[in-house]
Short mmCIF file of C-alpha atoms and ligand atoms in Angstrom, two decimals:
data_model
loop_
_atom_site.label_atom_id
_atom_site.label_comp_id
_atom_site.label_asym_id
_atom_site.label_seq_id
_atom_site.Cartn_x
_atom_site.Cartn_y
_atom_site.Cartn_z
CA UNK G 1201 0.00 0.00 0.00
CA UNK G 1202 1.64 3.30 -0.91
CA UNK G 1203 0.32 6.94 0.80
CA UNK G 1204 0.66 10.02 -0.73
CA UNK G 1205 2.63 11.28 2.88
CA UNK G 1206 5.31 14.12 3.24
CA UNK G 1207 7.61 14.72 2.64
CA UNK G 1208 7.70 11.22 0.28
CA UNK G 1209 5.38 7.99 -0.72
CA UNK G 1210 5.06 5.97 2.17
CA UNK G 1211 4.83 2.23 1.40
CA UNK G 1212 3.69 -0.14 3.80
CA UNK G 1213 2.26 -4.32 3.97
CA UNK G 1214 -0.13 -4.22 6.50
CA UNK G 1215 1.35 -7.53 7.71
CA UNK G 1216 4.34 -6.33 8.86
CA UNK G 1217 3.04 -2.58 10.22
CA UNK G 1218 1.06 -1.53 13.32
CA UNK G 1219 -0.86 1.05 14.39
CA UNK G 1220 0.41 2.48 17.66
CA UNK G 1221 -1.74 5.00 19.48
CA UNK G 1222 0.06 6.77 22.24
CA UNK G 1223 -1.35 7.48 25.62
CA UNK G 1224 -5.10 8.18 24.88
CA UNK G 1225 -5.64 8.48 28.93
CA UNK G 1226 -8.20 9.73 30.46
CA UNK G 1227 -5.68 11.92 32.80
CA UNK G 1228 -4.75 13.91 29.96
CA UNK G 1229 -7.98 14.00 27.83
CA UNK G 1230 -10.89 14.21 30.22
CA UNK G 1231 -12.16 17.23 31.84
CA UNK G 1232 -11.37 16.99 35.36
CA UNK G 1233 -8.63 15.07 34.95
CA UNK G 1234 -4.53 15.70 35.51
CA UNK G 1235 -3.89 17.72 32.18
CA UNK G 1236 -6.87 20.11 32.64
CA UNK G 1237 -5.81 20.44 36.19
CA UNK G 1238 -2.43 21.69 35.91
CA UNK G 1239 -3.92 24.13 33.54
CA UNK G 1240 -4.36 22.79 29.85
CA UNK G 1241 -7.24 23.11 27.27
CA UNK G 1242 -8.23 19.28 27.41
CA UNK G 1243 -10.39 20.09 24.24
CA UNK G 1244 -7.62 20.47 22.06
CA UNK G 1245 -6.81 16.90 22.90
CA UNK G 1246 -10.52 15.60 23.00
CA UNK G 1247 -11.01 17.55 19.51
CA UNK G 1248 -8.89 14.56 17.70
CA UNK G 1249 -10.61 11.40 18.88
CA UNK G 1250 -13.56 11.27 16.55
CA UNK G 1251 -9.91 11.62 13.68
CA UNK G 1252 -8.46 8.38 15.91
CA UNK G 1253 -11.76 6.58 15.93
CA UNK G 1254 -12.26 6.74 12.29
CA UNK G 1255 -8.84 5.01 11.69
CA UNK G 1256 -9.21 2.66 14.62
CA UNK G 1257 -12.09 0.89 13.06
CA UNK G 1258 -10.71 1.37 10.04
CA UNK G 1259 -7.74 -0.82 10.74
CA UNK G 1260 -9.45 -2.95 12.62
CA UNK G 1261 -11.83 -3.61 10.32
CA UNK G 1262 -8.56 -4.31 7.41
CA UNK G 1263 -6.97 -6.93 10.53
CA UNK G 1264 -4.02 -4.63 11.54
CA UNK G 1265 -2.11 -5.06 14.48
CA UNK G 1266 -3.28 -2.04 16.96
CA UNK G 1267 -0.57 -1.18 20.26
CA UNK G 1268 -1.66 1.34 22.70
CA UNK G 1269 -0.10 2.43 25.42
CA UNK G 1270 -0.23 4.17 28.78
CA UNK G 1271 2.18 6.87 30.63
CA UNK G 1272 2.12 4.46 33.87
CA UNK G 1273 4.12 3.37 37.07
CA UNK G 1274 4.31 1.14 39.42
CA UNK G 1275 2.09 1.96 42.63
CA UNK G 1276 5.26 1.88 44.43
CA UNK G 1277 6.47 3.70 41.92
CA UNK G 1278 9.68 1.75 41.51
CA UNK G 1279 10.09 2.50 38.25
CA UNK G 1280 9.42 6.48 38.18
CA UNK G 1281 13.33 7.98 38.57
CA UNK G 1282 13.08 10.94 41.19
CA UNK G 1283 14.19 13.26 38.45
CA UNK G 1284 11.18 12.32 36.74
CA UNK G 1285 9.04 13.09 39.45
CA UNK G 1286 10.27 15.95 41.40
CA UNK G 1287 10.58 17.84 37.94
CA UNK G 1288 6.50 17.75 37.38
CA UNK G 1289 3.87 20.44 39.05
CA UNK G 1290 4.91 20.74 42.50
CA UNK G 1291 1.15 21.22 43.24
CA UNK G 1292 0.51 17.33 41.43
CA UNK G 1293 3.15 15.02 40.66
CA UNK G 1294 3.64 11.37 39.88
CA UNK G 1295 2.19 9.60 42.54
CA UNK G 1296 0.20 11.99 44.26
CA UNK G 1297 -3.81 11.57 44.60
CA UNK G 1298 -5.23 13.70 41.83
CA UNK G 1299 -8.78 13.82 40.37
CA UNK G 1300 -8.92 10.66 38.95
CA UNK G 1301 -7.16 8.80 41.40
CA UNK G 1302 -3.00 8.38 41.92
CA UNK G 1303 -1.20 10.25 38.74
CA UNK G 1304 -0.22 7.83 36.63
CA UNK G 1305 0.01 5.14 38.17
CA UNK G 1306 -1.40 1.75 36.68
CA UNK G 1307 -4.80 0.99 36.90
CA UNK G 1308 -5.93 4.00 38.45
CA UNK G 1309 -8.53 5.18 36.72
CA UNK G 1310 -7.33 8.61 34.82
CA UNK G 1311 -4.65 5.92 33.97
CA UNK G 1312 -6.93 3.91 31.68
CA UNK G 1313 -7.29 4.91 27.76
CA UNK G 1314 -10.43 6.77 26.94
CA UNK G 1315 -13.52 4.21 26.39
CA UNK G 1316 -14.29 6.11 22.68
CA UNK G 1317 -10.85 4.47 21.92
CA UNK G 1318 -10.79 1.22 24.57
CA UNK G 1319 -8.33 -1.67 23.59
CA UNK G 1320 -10.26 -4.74 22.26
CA UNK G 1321 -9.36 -8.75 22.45
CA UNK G 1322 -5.91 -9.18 20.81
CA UNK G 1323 -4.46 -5.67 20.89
CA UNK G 1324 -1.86 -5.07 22.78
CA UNK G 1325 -1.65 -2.66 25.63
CA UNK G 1326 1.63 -1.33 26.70
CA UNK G 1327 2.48 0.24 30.08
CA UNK G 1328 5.48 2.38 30.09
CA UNK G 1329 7.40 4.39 32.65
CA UNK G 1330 8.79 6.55 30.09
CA UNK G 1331 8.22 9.18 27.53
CA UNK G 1332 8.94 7.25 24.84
CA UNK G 1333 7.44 3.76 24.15
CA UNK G 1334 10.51 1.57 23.74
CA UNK G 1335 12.04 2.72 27.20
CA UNK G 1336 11.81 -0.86 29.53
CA UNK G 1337 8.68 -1.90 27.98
CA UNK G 1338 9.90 -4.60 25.60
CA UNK G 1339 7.94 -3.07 22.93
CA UNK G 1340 10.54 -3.76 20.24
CA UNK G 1341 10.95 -7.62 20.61
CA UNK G 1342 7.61 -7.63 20.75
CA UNK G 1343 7.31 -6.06 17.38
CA UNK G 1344 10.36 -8.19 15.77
CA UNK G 1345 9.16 -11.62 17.15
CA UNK G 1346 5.81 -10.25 14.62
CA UNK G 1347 7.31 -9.34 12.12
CA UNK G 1348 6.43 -5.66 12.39
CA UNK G 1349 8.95 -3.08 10.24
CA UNK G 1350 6.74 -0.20 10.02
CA UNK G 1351 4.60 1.75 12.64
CA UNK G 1352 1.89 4.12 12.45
CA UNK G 1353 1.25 6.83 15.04
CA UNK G 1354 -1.50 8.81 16.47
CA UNK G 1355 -1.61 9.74 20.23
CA UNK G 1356 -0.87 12.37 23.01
CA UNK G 1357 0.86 14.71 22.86
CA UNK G 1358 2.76 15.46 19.98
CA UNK G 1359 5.84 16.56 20.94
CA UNK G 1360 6.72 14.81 24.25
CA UNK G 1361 5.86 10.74 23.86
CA UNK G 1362 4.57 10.63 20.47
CA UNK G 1363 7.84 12.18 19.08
CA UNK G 1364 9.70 10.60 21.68
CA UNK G 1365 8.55 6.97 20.64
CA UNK G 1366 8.95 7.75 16.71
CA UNK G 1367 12.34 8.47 17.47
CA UNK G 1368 13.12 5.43 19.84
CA UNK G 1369 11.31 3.67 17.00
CA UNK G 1370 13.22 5.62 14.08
CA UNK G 1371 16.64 4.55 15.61
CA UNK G 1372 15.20 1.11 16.41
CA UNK G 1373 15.13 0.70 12.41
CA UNK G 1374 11.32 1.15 11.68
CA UNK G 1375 9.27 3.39 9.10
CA UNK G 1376 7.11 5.54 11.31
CA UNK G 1377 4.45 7.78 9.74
CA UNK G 1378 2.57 10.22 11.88
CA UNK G 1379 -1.14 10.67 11.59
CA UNK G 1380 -1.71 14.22 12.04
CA UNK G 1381 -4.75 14.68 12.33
CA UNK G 1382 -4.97 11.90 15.38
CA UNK G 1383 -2.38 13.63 17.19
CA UNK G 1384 -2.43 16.86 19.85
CA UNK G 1385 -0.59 18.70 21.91
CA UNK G 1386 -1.56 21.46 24.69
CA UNK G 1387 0.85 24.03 22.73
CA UNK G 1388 -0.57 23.77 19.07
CA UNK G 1389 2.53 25.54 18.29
CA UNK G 1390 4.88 22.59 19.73
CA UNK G 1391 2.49 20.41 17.68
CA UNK G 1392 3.03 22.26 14.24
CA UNK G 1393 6.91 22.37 15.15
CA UNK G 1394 7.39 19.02 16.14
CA UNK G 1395 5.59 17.41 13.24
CA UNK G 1396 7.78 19.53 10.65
CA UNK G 1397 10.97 18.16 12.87
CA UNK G 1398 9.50 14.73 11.98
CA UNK G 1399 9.40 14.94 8.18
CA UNK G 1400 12.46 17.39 7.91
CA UNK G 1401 15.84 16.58 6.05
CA UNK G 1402 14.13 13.98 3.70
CA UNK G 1403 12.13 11.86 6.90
CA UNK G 1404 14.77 12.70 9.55
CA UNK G 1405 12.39 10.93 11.84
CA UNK G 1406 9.42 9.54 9.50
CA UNK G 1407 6.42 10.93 7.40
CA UNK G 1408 3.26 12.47 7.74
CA UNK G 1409 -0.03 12.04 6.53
CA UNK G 1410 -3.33 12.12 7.52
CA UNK G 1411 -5.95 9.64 8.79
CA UNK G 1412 -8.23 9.90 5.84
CA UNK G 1413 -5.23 8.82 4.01
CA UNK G 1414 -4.62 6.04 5.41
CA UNK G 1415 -8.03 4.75 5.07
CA UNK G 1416 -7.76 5.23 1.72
CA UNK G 1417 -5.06 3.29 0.93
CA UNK G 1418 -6.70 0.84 3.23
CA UNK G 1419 -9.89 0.59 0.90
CA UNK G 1420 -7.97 0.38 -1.84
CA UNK G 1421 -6.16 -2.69 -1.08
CA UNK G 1422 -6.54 -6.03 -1.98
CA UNK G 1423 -8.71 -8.02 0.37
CA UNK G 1424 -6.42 -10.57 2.94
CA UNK G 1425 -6.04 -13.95 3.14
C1 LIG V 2867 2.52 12.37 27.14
C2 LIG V 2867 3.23 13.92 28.82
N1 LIG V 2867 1.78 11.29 26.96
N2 LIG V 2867 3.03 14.99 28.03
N3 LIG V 2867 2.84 12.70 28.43
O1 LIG V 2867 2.87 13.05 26.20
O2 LIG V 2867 3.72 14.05 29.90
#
């Protein structure tokens, strides 16, 4: 399957790609939750889900391989480095009881993705302590024991783990493309930056495209099996 993207084609084999949708938490997309209390507009975020639930099924519905993941610790938060944590909000950090239970920790309940986008049988959901979705998750044997060469993004927020996971992927050897229309930030500004970063110098980091792209190139290929 080929996709007009940016700044080149981007061919892909369904097979051997996945579509990996970062941190869709309800602690950083739901009113009342961790991101709106520290300040952000949560509808910027919330404004792309309808984009992310359009491709979702679509994939889905074509038998792709769909990862999500989730910003999450430990309860004892064992795996949370102190320089991670003492450098958030001093008002709410990592840990600490916020609205929708202990910030981000694992299986609290801001910690879970939203239900318009809620993991189904067979898709994987990845916890990780990090920005970025390779860091001590296991992610990428994962992918290699499948077969998996090239990943598609959407998620939250642009420029912190979704970059920050195309480029642990990018180095890792894969062909990322970013979705932008199924990804935010609460700076639209870092957004716009960070996805021309991505496609600079010839796909420094990967491509672009959008969602509606994708489908299309989904609809247009051959059925499987
Ligand atoms: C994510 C963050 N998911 N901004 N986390 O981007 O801290």
């Amino acid at each position: 399957m080929r996709i007009d993207a940016r700044p080149f084609a981007y061919d892909f084999d369904l097979a051997s790609t996945a579509l990996v949708l970062i941190d869709m938490q309800r602690d950083f997309i739901e009113p009342g939750g961790f991101g709106e209390t520290l300040g952000n507009d949560v509808s910027l975020l919330a404004a792309i889900v309808p984009a992310t639930q359009a491709v979702l099924a679509a994939w889905r519905q074509a038998g792709g391989l769909v990862v999500h993941t989730r910003e999450a610790h430990r309860p004892d938060l064992s795996d949370c480095p102190p320089a991670k944590r003492l450098r958030g909000a001093p008002s709410l950090r990592i840990g600490d009881e916020g609205p929708m239970g202990r910030i981000l920790v694992a299986g609290e309940p801001g910690n879970q993705i939203i239900d318009a986008l809620a993991p189904i049988e067979g898709e994987w959901v990845i916890d990780k302590p990090g920005k970025g979705a390779f860091h001590a998750t296991g992610l990428h044997e994962l992918l290699q024991a499948r077969g998996i060469t090239h990943l598609v993004f959407g998620g939250v927020t642009t420029e912190v783990c979704v970059q920050t996971s195309m480029r642990e992927a990018n180095d890792r050897g894969y062909d990322c493309l970013l979705l932008e229309d199924c990804t935010e930030s609460y700076f639209p500004q870092f957004k716009a930056a960070a996805v021309e970063m991505i496609r600079a110098q010839g796909a420094i980091v990967g491509w672009t495209a959008t969602g509606p792209q994708l489908m299309a190139a989904l609809a247009s290929a051959p059925p499987q099996g």
